[in-house]
PDB file of C-alpha atoms in Angstrom:
ATOM      1  CA  MET A   1     -11.013 -19.390   1.711  1.00  0.00           C
ATOM      2  CA  ILE A   2     -10.241 -15.764   2.583  1.00  0.00           C
ATOM      3  CA  ARG A   3     -10.940 -13.070  -0.008  1.00  0.00           C
ATOM      4  CA  PHE A   4     -10.003  -9.390   0.334  1.00  0.00           C
ATOM      5  CA  PHE A   5     -10.095  -6.306  -1.868  1.00  0.00           C
ATOM      6  CA  VAL A   6      -7.060  -3.990  -2.000  1.00  0.00           C
ATOM      7  CA  PHE A   7      -6.470  -0.574  -3.546  1.00  0.00           C
ATOM      8  CA  GLY A   8      -4.246   2.396  -2.828  1.00  0.00           C
ATOM      9  CA  ASP A   9      -3.209   5.910  -3.768  1.00  0.00           C
ATOM     10  CA  LEU A  10      -6.631   7.212  -4.734  1.00  0.00           C
ATOM     11  CA  HIS A  11      -5.375  10.762  -4.079  1.00  0.00           C
ATOM     12  CA  TYR A  12      -8.938  12.040  -4.018  1.00  0.00           C
ATOM     13  CA  GLY A  13      -9.103  15.723  -4.946  1.00  0.00           C
ATOM     14  CA  GLU A  14      -6.187  15.648  -7.370  1.00  0.00           C
ATOM     15  CA  LEU A  15      -8.276  14.484 -10.354  1.00  0.00           C
ATOM     16  CA  GLU A  16     -11.601  15.869 -11.522  1.00  0.00           C
ATOM     17  CA  ASP A  17     -13.211  12.415 -11.618  1.00  0.00           C
ATOM     18  CA  GLY A  18     -12.566  11.435  -8.005  1.00  0.00           C
ATOM     19  CA  GLU A  19     -16.231  10.742  -7.268  1.00  0.00           C
ATOM     20  CA  ARG A  20     -16.406   8.348 -10.213  1.00  0.00           C
ATOM     21  CA  ARG A  21     -13.352   6.484  -8.989  1.00  0.00           C
ATOM     22  CA  VAL A  22     -14.786   6.066  -5.496  1.00  0.00           C
ATOM     23  CA  ALA A  23     -18.039   4.750  -7.000  1.00  0.00           C
ATOM     24  CA  GLU A  24     -16.099   2.384  -9.258  1.00  0.00           C
ATOM     25  CA  LEU A  25     -14.045   0.987  -6.380  1.00  0.00           C
ATOM     26  CA  THR A  26     -17.037   0.438  -4.128  1.00  0.00           C
ATOM     27  CA  ALA A  27     -19.077  -1.185  -6.925  1.00  0.00           C
ATOM     28  CA  ARG A  28     -16.221  -3.528  -7.820  1.00  0.00           C
ATOM     29  CA  ALA A  29     -15.629  -4.436  -4.183  1.00  0.00           C
ATOM     30  CA  ARG A  30     -19.323  -5.149  -3.695  1.00  0.00           C
ATOM     31  CA  ALA A  31     -19.359  -7.398  -6.775  1.00  0.00           C
ATOM     32  CA  GLN A  32     -16.297  -9.348  -5.624  1.00  0.00           C
ATOM     33  CA  LYS A  33     -17.838 -10.031  -2.198  1.00  0.00           C
ATOM     34  CA  PRO A  34     -14.641  -9.761  -0.127  1.00  0.00           C
ATOM     35  CA  ASP A  35     -14.338 -10.536   3.559  1.00  0.00           C
ATOM     36  CA  PHE A  36     -12.738  -7.123   4.057  1.00  0.00           C
ATOM     37  CA  ILE A  37     -11.215  -4.131   2.216  1.00  0.00           C
ATOM     38  CA  VAL A  38      -7.709  -2.688   2.584  1.00  0.00           C
ATOM     39  CA  SER A  39      -6.692   0.849   1.582  1.00  0.00           C
ATOM     40  CA  LEU A  40      -2.914   1.220   1.264  1.00  0.00           C
ATOM     41  CA  GLY A  41      -2.833   4.943   2.020  1.00  0.00           C
ATOM     42  CA  ASP A  42      -2.949   8.341   0.273  1.00  0.00           C
ATOM     43  CA  LEU A  43      -6.723   8.074   0.224  1.00  0.00           C
ATOM     44  CA  CYS A  44      -7.776  11.724   0.561  1.00  0.00           C
ATOM     45  CA  PRO A  45      -7.120  14.800   2.688  1.00  0.00           C
ATOM     46  CA  PRO A  46      -8.528  13.909   6.141  1.00  0.00           C
ATOM     47  CA  GLU A  47     -11.094  16.677   6.187  1.00  0.00           C
ATOM     48  CA  GLU A  48     -14.717  16.553   7.268  1.00  0.00           C
ATOM     49  CA  LYS A  49     -15.927  17.219   3.721  1.00  0.00           C
ATOM     50  CA  ASN A  50     -14.235  13.973   2.631  1.00  0.00           C
ATOM     51  CA  ARG A  51     -15.708  11.761   5.322  1.00  0.00           C
ATOM     52  CA  TRP A  52     -18.210  10.477   2.762  1.00  0.00           C
ATOM     53  CA  ILE A  53     -15.371   8.534   1.095  1.00  0.00           C
ATOM     54  CA  ARG A  54     -14.792   6.443   4.194  1.00  0.00           C
ATOM     55  CA  GLU A  55     -18.548   5.975   4.510  1.00  0.00           C
ATOM     56  CA  ALA A  56     -18.808   4.902   0.856  1.00  0.00           C
ATOM     57  CA  LEU A  57     -16.193   2.206   1.397  1.00  0.00           C
ATOM     58  CA  GLU A  58     -17.926   1.045   4.570  1.00  0.00           C
ATOM     59  CA  SER A  59     -21.235   0.849   2.683  1.00  0.00           C
ATOM     60  CA  VAL A  60     -19.926  -2.332   1.013  1.00  0.00           C
ATOM     61  CA  GLY A  61     -20.801  -3.987   4.316  1.00  0.00           C
ATOM     62  CA  VAL A  62     -17.432  -5.470   5.280  1.00  0.00           C
ATOM     63  CA  PRO A  63     -14.620  -4.162   7.516  1.00  0.00           C
ATOM     64  CA  VAL A  64     -12.325  -1.553   5.946  1.00  0.00           C
ATOM     65  CA  PHE A  65      -8.707  -1.381   7.121  1.00  0.00           C
ATOM     66  CA  HIS A  66      -6.666   1.742   6.441  1.00  0.00           C
ATOM     67  CA  THR A  67      -2.930   2.324   6.024  1.00  0.00           C
ATOM     68  CA  VAL A  68      -1.160   5.624   6.695  1.00  0.00           C
ATOM     69  CA  GLY A  69       0.194   7.198   3.474  1.00  0.00           C
ATOM     70  CA  ASN A  70       2.916   9.821   3.115  1.00  0.00           C
ATOM     71  CA  HIS A  71       0.576  12.411   1.580  1.00  0.00           C
ATOM     72  CA  ASP A  72      -2.191  11.853   4.136  1.00  0.00           C
ATOM     73  CA  THR A  73      -0.372  14.215   6.509  1.00  0.00           C
ATOM     74  CA  ASP A  74       0.646  16.884   3.999  1.00  0.00           C
ATOM     75  CA  LYS A  75      -1.616  19.379   5.753  1.00  0.00           C
ATOM     76  CA  HIS A  76      -2.870  17.418   8.763  1.00  0.00           C
ATOM     77  CA  SER A  77      -1.220  15.844  11.781  1.00  0.00           C
ATOM     78  CA  LEU A  78      -1.026  12.110  12.326  1.00  0.00           C
ATOM     79  CA  THR A  79      -3.529  12.496  15.188  1.00  0.00           C
ATOM     80  CA  GLU A  80      -6.014  14.223  12.870  1.00  0.00           C
ATOM     81  CA  LEU A  81      -5.542  11.504  10.256  1.00  0.00           C
ATOM     82  CA  LEU A  82      -6.113   8.682  12.733  1.00  0.00           C
ATOM     83  CA  ASP A  83      -9.287  10.361  13.961  1.00  0.00           C
ATOM     84  CA  PHE A  84     -10.525  10.713  10.371  1.00  0.00           C
ATOM     85  CA  LEU A  85      -9.819   7.037   9.607  1.00  0.00           C
ATOM     86  CA  GLY A  86     -11.226   5.786  12.890  1.00  0.00           C
ATOM     87  CA  LEU A  87      -7.908   4.290  13.990  1.00  0.00           C
ATOM     88  CA  SER A  88      -6.577   4.234  17.549  1.00  0.00           C
ATOM     89  CA  GLN A  89      -3.017   3.392  16.449  1.00  0.00           C
ATOM     90  CA  PRO A  90      -1.027   4.111  13.255  1.00  0.00           C
ATOM     91  CA  TYR A  91       0.048   0.448  13.014  1.00  0.00           C
ATOM     92  CA  TYR A  92      -1.947  -2.574  14.084  1.00  0.00           C
ATOM     93  CA  SER A  93      -2.889  -6.156  13.303  1.00  0.00           C
ATOM     94  CA  PHE A  94      -6.039  -8.206  12.904  1.00  0.00           C
ATOM     95  CA  SER A  95      -6.829 -11.852  12.238  1.00  0.00           C
ATOM     96  CA  PHE A  96      -9.154 -13.553   9.829  1.00  0.00           C
ATOM     97  CA  GLY A  97      -9.369 -17.326   9.847  1.00  0.00           C
ATOM     98  CA  ASP A  98      -5.891 -18.795  10.196  1.00  0.00           C
ATOM     99  CA  VAL A  99      -4.143 -15.703   8.841  1.00  0.00           C
ATOM    100  CA  GLN A 100      -2.759 -12.745  10.750  1.00  0.00           C
ATOM    101  CA  PHE A 101      -2.794  -9.422   8.887  1.00  0.00           C
ATOM    102  CA  VAL A 102      -0.283  -6.751   9.890  1.00  0.00           C
ATOM    103  CA  VAL A 103      -0.681  -3.093   8.875  1.00  0.00           C
ATOM    104  CA  LEU A 104       2.561  -1.111   9.196  1.00  0.00           C
ATOM    105  CA  ASN A 105       3.094   2.633   9.377  1.00  0.00           C
ATOM    106  CA  THR A 106       6.135   3.492   7.265  1.00  0.00           C
ATOM    107  CA  CYS A 107       5.555   7.244   7.302  1.00  0.00           C
ATOM    108  CA  TYR A 108       8.397   8.479   9.498  1.00  0.00           C
ATOM    109  CA  LEU A 109      11.715  10.190   8.830  1.00  0.00           C
ATOM    110  CA  GLN A 110      14.979  10.299  10.738  1.00  0.00           C
ATOM    111  CA  LYS A 111      16.836  13.590  11.069  1.00  0.00           C
ATOM    112  CA  ALA A 112      19.680  14.439  13.445  1.00  0.00           C
ATOM    113  CA  GLY A 113      19.111  11.165  15.271  1.00  0.00           C
ATOM    114  CA  GLU A 114      15.423  11.902  15.905  1.00  0.00           C
ATOM    115  CA  ILE A 115      12.570   9.972  14.305  1.00  0.00           C
ATOM    116  CA  LEU A 116       9.533  12.080  13.444  1.00  0.00           C
ATOM    117  CA  PRO A 117       6.164  11.352  11.828  1.00  0.00           C
ATOM    118  CA  LEU A 118       5.695  12.886   8.406  1.00  0.00           C
ATOM    119  CA  TYR A 119       3.957  16.246   8.450  1.00  0.00           C
ATOM    120  CA  GLY A 120       3.758  19.063   5.929  1.00  0.00           C
ATOM    121  CA  ARG A 121       6.133  17.253   3.549  1.00  0.00           C
ATOM    122  CA  ASN A 122       8.937  17.609   6.084  1.00  0.00           C
ATOM    123  CA  TYR A 123      10.750  14.804   4.268  1.00  0.00           C
ATOM    124  CA  LYS A 124      11.622  17.389   1.596  1.00  0.00           C
ATOM    125  CA  ASP A 125      13.361  19.664   4.116  1.00  0.00           C
ATOM    126  CA  ARG A 126      16.990  18.574   3.764  1.00  0.00           C
ATOM    127  CA  GLY A 127      18.624  21.612   5.364  1.00  0.00           C
ATOM    128  CA  ASP A 128      22.196  21.030   6.520  1.00  0.00           C
ATOM    129  CA  ARG A 129      21.487  17.599   7.986  1.00  0.00           C
ATOM    130  CA  PRO A 130      20.634  14.498   5.945  1.00  0.00           C
ATOM    131  CA  VAL A 131      17.156  13.064   6.175  1.00  0.00           C
ATOM    132  CA  ARG A 132      16.571   9.320   6.131  1.00  0.00           C
ATOM    133  CA  TYR A 133      13.150   8.686   4.686  1.00  0.00           C
ATOM    134  CA  PRO A 134      10.982   6.705   4.971  1.00  0.00           C
ATOM    135  CA  VAL A 135      11.826   4.734   8.094  1.00  0.00           C
ATOM    136  CA  ILE A 136      10.081   2.514  10.625  1.00  0.00           C
ATOM    137  CA  PRO A 137      10.963   3.447  14.232  1.00  0.00           C
ATOM    138  CA  PRO A 138      12.658   0.898  16.536  1.00  0.00           C
ATOM    139  CA  GLU A 139       9.545   0.576  18.688  1.00  0.00           C
ATOM    140  CA  GLU A 140       7.445  -0.398  15.681  1.00  0.00           C
ATOM    141  CA  LEU A 141      10.077  -2.939  14.602  1.00  0.00           C
ATOM    142  CA  ALA A 142       9.973  -4.444  18.103  1.00  0.00           C
ATOM    143  CA  TRP A 143       6.171  -4.535  17.931  1.00  0.00           C
ATOM    144  CA  LEU A 144       6.311  -6.272  14.533  1.00  0.00           C
ATOM    145  CA  ASP A 145       8.694  -8.881  15.936  1.00  0.00           C
ATOM    146  CA  ARG A 146       6.270  -9.574  18.801  1.00  0.00           C
ATOM    147  CA  GLU A 147       3.307  -9.766  16.429  1.00  0.00           C
ATOM    148  CA  LEU A 148       5.085 -12.281  14.207  1.00  0.00           C
ATOM    149  CA  ASP A 149       5.961 -14.353  17.279  1.00  0.00           C
ATOM    150  CA  LYS A 150       2.364 -14.195  18.446  1.00  0.00           C
ATOM    151  CA  GLY A 151       1.108 -15.332  15.062  1.00  0.00           C
ATOM    152  CA  ALA A 152       3.565 -18.211  15.018  1.00  0.00           C
ATOM    153  CA  ARG A 153       2.478 -19.349  18.485  1.00  0.00           C
ATOM    154  CA  GLU A 154      -1.126 -19.333  17.311  1.00  0.00           C
ATOM    155  CA  GLY A 155      -0.242 -21.278  14.154  1.00  0.00           C
ATOM    156  CA  LYS A 156      -1.159 -18.382  11.860  1.00  0.00           C
ATOM    157  CA  SER A 157       0.412 -17.367   8.573  1.00  0.00           C
ATOM    158  CA  CYS A 158       0.972 -13.641   8.014  1.00  0.00           C
ATOM    159  CA  VAL A 159       0.196 -11.014   5.367  1.00  0.00           C
ATOM    160  CA  VAL A 160       1.822  -7.574   5.690  1.00  0.00           C
ATOM    161  CA  PHE A 161       0.463  -4.268   4.339  1.00  0.00           C
ATOM    162  CA  SER A 162       2.468  -1.031   4.135  1.00  0.00           C
ATOM    163  CA  HIS A 163       2.386   2.182   2.159  1.00  0.00           C
ATOM    164  CA  HIS A 164       6.069   2.102   1.197  1.00  0.00           C
ATOM    165  CA  SER A 165       7.811  -0.841  -0.402  1.00  0.00           C
ATOM    166  CA  LEU A 166       9.898  -3.242   1.650  1.00  0.00           C
ATOM    167  CA  VAL A 167      11.994  -4.239  -1.392  1.00  0.00           C
ATOM    168  CA  ASN A 168      12.275  -1.228  -3.723  1.00  0.00           C
ATOM    169  CA  ASP A 169      15.720   0.219  -3.050  1.00  0.00           C
ATOM    170  CA  PHE A 170      15.334   3.233  -5.351  1.00  0.00           C
ATOM    171  CA  PRO A 171      16.403   6.253  -3.232  1.00  0.00           C
ATOM    172  CA  GLY A 172      13.520   7.866  -1.372  1.00  0.00           C
ATOM    173  CA  ARG A 173      10.949   5.333  -2.538  1.00  0.00           C
ATOM    174  CA  GLY A 174      11.223   2.109  -0.575  1.00  0.00           C
ATOM    175  CA  LEU A 175      11.706   1.901   3.183  1.00  0.00           C
ATOM    176  CA  TYR A 176      15.189   3.101   4.216  1.00  0.00           C
ATOM    177  CA  ASN A 177      15.540   0.340   6.830  1.00  0.00           C
ATOM    178  CA  GLN A 178      13.766  -2.298   4.769  1.00  0.00           C
ATOM    179  CA  ALA A 179      16.509  -4.873   5.384  1.00  0.00           C
ATOM    180  CA  GLU A 180      15.711  -4.783   9.116  1.00  0.00           C
ATOM    181  CA  VAL A 181      12.055  -5.521   8.389  1.00  0.00           C
ATOM    182  CA  ARG A 182      12.834  -8.335   5.959  1.00  0.00           C
ATOM    183  CA  ALA A 183      15.218  -9.876   8.503  1.00  0.00           C
ATOM    184  CA  LEU A 184      12.256 -10.270  10.860  1.00  0.00           C
ATOM    185  CA  PHE A 185      10.447 -12.339   8.218  1.00  0.00           C
ATOM    186  CA  GLN A 186      13.113 -15.025   8.138  1.00  0.00           C
ATOM    187  CA  GLY A 187      11.841 -18.254   9.653  1.00  0.00           C
ATOM    188  CA  ARG A 188       8.311 -16.854   9.834  1.00  0.00           C
ATOM    189  CA  ASP A 189       5.395 -17.893   7.622  1.00  0.00           C
ATOM    190  CA  VAL A 190       4.930 -14.620   5.711  1.00  0.00           C
ATOM    191  CA  LEU A 191       2.589 -15.317   2.804  1.00  0.00           C
ATOM    192  CA  LEU A 192       2.643 -11.931   1.113  1.00  0.00           C
ATOM    193  CA  CYS A 193       3.608  -8.280   1.506  1.00  0.00           C
ATOM    194  CA  MET A 194       1.587  -5.615  -0.323  1.00  0.00           C
ATOM    195  CA  ASN A 195       2.334  -1.899  -0.661  1.00  0.00           C
ATOM    196  CA  GLY A 196       1.296   1.202  -2.575  1.00  0.00           C
ATOM    197  CA  ASN A 197       3.089   4.554  -2.989  1.00  0.00           C
ATOM    198  CA  ASP A 198       5.122   3.789  -6.142  1.00  0.00           C
ATOM    199  CA  HIS A 199       2.266   4.151  -8.670  1.00  0.00           C
ATOM    200  CA  GLY A 200       3.467   1.188 -10.716  1.00  0.00           C
ATOM    201  CA  ASP A 201       3.056  -2.545 -11.235  1.00  0.00           C
ATOM    202  CA  ASP A 202       5.647  -4.789  -9.607  1.00  0.00           C
ATOM    203  CA  PHE A 203       6.003  -8.312  -8.208  1.00  0.00           C
ATOM    204  CA  ARG A 204       9.128  -9.803  -6.638  1.00  0.00           C
ATOM    205  CA  VAL A 205      10.083 -12.741  -4.464  1.00  0.00           C
ATOM    206  CA  VAL A 206      12.899 -11.948  -2.028  1.00  0.00           C
ATOM    207  CA  ASP A 207      14.215 -14.658   0.308  1.00  0.00           C
ATOM    208  CA  GLY A 208      11.100 -16.703  -0.368  1.00  0.00           C
ATOM    209  CA  VAL A 209       8.646 -13.903   0.496  1.00  0.00           C
ATOM    210  CA  PRO A 210       6.406 -12.460  -2.285  1.00  0.00           C
ATOM    211  CA  TYR A 211       6.172  -8.659  -2.519  1.00  0.00           C
ATOM    212  CA  TYR A 212       3.368  -7.123  -4.591  1.00  0.00           C
ATOM    213  CA  LEU A 213       3.027  -3.442  -5.491  1.00  0.00           C
ATOM    214  CA  VAL A 214      -0.609  -2.380  -5.903  1.00  0.00           C
ATOM    215  CA  ASN A 215      -0.803   0.286  -8.593  1.00  0.00           C
ATOM    216  CA  SER A 216      -2.517   3.608  -7.948  1.00  0.00           C
ATOM    217  CA  ALA A 217      -6.282   3.875  -8.247  1.00  0.00           C
ATOM    218  CA  ALA A 218      -5.741   7.253  -9.899  1.00  0.00           C
ATOM    219  CA  TYR A 219      -2.618   7.872 -11.949  1.00  0.00           C
ATOM    220  CA  MET A 220       1.044   7.335 -12.638  1.00  0.00           C
ATOM    221  CA  TRP A 221       3.452  10.127 -11.784  1.00  0.00           C
ATOM    222  CA  CYS A 222       6.314  11.256 -14.012  1.00  0.00           C
ATOM    223  CA  GLU A 223       6.966  14.905 -13.115  1.00  0.00           C
ATOM    224  CA  SER A 224       3.288  15.330 -13.995  1.00  0.00           C
ATOM    225  CA  ILE A 225       0.065  13.370 -13.553  1.00  0.00           C
ATOM    226  CA  VAL A 226      -0.848  10.761 -16.187  1.00  0.00           C
ATOM    227  CA  PRO A 227      -4.391   9.614 -15.234  1.00  0.00           C
ATOM    228  CA  TYR A 228      -5.465   5.993 -15.567  1.00  0.00           C
ATOM    229  CA  ARG A 229      -8.771   5.286 -17.285  1.00  0.00           C
ATOM    230  CA  ASP A 230      -9.976   3.046 -14.436  1.00  0.00           C
ATOM    231  CA  ALA A 231      -9.604   3.018 -10.663  1.00  0.00           C
ATOM    232  CA  LEU A 232      -7.172   0.112 -10.334  1.00  0.00           C
ATOM    233  CA  SER A 233      -7.492  -2.492  -7.597  1.00  0.00           C
ATOM    234  CA  VAL A 234      -6.867  -6.179  -6.917  1.00  0.00           C
ATOM    235  CA  CYS A 235      -8.790  -9.035  -5.358  1.00  0.00           C
ATOM    236  CA  VAL A 236      -6.730 -11.479  -3.270  1.00  0.00           C
ATOM    237  CA  GLU A 237      -7.771 -15.016  -2.349  1.00  0.00           C
ATOM    238  CA  ILE A 238      -5.992 -17.276   0.129  1.00  0.00           C
ATOM    239  CA  ASP A 239      -7.157 -20.806  -0.526  1.00  0.00           C
ATOM    240  CA  GLY A 240      -5.256 -23.528   1.279  1.00  0.00           C
ATOM    241  CA  HIS A 241      -1.710 -23.610  -0.109  1.00  0.00           C
ATOM    242  CA  GLU A 242      -2.570 -21.311  -2.993  1.00  0.00           C
ATOM    243  CA  LEU A 243      -2.721 -17.539  -3.057  1.00  0.00           C
ATOM    244  CA  ARG A 244      -4.315 -15.822  -6.042  1.00  0.00           C
ATOM    245  CA  ILE A 245      -4.169 -12.131  -6.919  1.00  0.00           C
ATOM    246  CA  THR A 246      -6.635 -11.059  -9.596  1.00  0.00           C
ATOM    247  CA  GLY A 247      -5.675  -7.786 -11.209  1.00  0.00           C
ATOM    248  CA  MET A 248      -7.056  -5.758 -14.090  1.00  0.00           C
ATOM    249  CA  ASP A 249      -6.034  -3.968 -17.266  1.00  0.00           C
ATOM    250  CA  SER A 250      -6.697  -0.293 -17.891  1.00  0.00           C
ATOM    251  CA  GLY A 251      -5.289   2.486 -20.052  1.00  0.00           C
ATOM    252  CA  TYR A 252      -4.572   6.213 -20.016  1.00  0.00           C
ATOM    253  CA  ILE A 253      -7.180   8.945 -20.385  1.00  0.00           C
ATOM    254  CA  THR A 254      -5.571  11.901 -22.109  1.00  0.00           C
ATOM    255  CA  LYS A 255      -1.839  11.313 -22.361  1.00  0.00           C
ATOM    256  CA  THR A 256       0.767   8.571 -22.045  1.00  0.00           C
ATOM    257  CA  PRO A 257       3.998   8.414 -20.045  1.00  0.00           C
ATOM    258  CA  GLU A 258       5.841   9.342 -23.246  1.00  0.00           C
ATOM    259  CA  ASP A 259       3.765  12.513 -23.443  1.00  0.00           C
ATOM    260  CA  ALA A 260       4.984  13.324 -19.927  1.00  0.00           C
ATOM    261  CA  GLY A 261       8.604  12.826 -20.958  1.00  0.00           C
ATOM    262  CA  LEU A 262       9.152   9.239 -19.805  1.00  0.00           C
ATOM    263  CA  HIS A 263      10.568   7.152 -22.639  1.00  0.00           C
ATOM    264  CA  GLU A 264      11.450   4.086 -20.564  1.00  0.00           C
ATOM    265  CA  ARG A 265       8.696   2.025 -18.979  1.00  0.00           C
ATOM    266  CA  THR A 266      10.263   2.135 -15.528  1.00  0.00           C
ATOM    267  CA  TRP A 267      10.024   4.946 -12.988  1.00  0.00           C
ATOM    268  CA  ASN A 268      11.420   5.116  -9.457  1.00  0.00           C
ATOM    269  CA  GLY A 269      12.497   1.493  -9.634  1.00  0.00           C
ATOM    270  CA  VAL A 270       9.224  -0.104 -10.778  1.00  0.00           C
ATOM    271  CA  LEU A 271       7.420  -0.943 -14.007  1.00  0.00           C
ATOM    272  CA  VAL A 272       5.111   1.744 -15.371  1.00  0.00           C
ATOM    273  CA  ALA A 273       1.938   0.248 -16.834  1.00  0.00           C
ATOM    274  CA  PRO A 274      -1.807   0.994 -16.489  1.00  0.00           C
ATOM    275  CA  ARG A 275      -2.616  -2.318 -14.833  1.00  0.00           C
ATOM    276  CA  THR A 276      -2.488  -4.486 -11.753  1.00  0.00           C
ATOM    277  CA  SER A 277      -0.947  -7.850 -12.614  1.00  0.00           C
ATOM    278  CA  SER A 278      -2.549 -11.171 -11.749  1.00  0.00           C
ATOM    279  CA  CYS A 279      -0.460 -13.653  -9.792  1.00  0.00           C
ATOM    280  CA  ARG A 280      -0.682 -17.211  -8.577  1.00  0.00           C
ATOM    281  CA  ILE A 281       1.536 -18.050  -5.620  1.00  0.00           C
ATOM    282  CA  VAL A 282       1.900 -21.583  -4.298  1.00  0.00           C
ATOM    283  CA  ARG A 283       2.934 -21.659  -0.664  1.00  0.00           C
ATOM    284  CA  ASN A 284       5.944 -23.585   0.631  1.00  0.00           C
ATOM    285  CA  SER A 285       7.394 -23.980  -2.843  1.00  0.00           C
ATOM    286  CA  SER A 286       9.589 -21.110  -3.996  1.00  0.00           C
ATOM    287  CA  ALA A 287      10.079 -22.766  -7.365  1.00  0.00           C
ATOM    288  CA  GLN A 288       6.353 -22.422  -8.007  1.00  0.00           C
ATOM    289  CA  ARG A 289       5.945 -18.851  -6.861  1.00  0.00           C
ATOM    290  CA  GLY A 290       5.345 -16.572  -9.792  1.00  0.00           C
ATOM    291  CA  CYS A 291       3.453 -13.834 -11.489  1.00  0.00           C
ATOM    292  CA  HIS A 292       1.780 -14.252 -14.846  1.00  0.00           C
ATOM    293  CA  GLY A 293      -0.261 -12.162 -17.234  1.00  0.00           C
ATOM    294  CA  THR A 294      -2.920  -9.691 -16.212  1.00  0.00           C
ATOM    295  CA  GLY A 295      -6.493 -10.052 -15.103  1.00  0.00           C
ATOM    296  CA  SER A 296      -9.666  -9.032 -16.814  1.00  0.00           C
TER     297      SER A 296
END
């Protein structure tokens, strides 16, 4: 069995209790005894004073794999971010047991025919030319195709991590060229795709592939910050033909989405709730794939 711990969108520095949330995540990960940890991006500003956060995660004693988030380069270049995270490439893959894990970088935009990495919130600069955001560049799509082929040749199933959703089609939220990515999954043994960014709780099965949104470890966003009581995360287990995601329930600290002006429990195309849902997915049987309840 493979067990891994996943969280995202900590946004350290935006809430006063960031240190508590880091301690909570590391303590929970240590208790769950995962084989590795995955951060889905928007961890913290990649500054020397925040290097302790990476070290805290590594103190659990298992490998930590990082994903590039759209806010990670608000004030720092992609090169600076990669150096901070200890990454040589912004997208990569690794294997554990008979599963191949692919970490995508979705943090690019296309403007005037040119694809650029996100920097300084340049995705907000519309100007007189339309911006397509977020996108995955052609070279990364070609790399993903090769990685999926490689995994298939080696008899490995695949799990995909990304910051942006590959199924949320709400404008400016999910990947702009998500259909191209999903097309590459057809005929491949993709067990699960997990993403962050949307600060919500969502599970979908599209063309037989499960897509799970990992809620923020910090807050929901509705024109203002609505902090969660707990640092949300999930524990994922791949056990033979069964995949289990154990989530958790939380609550709000000082105000609710209604207090922030949101009177429907959806935002940017996903469900708004202070939780990460628990799911049980049975492989090779779409009729049995599903999501139920919440964890403890």
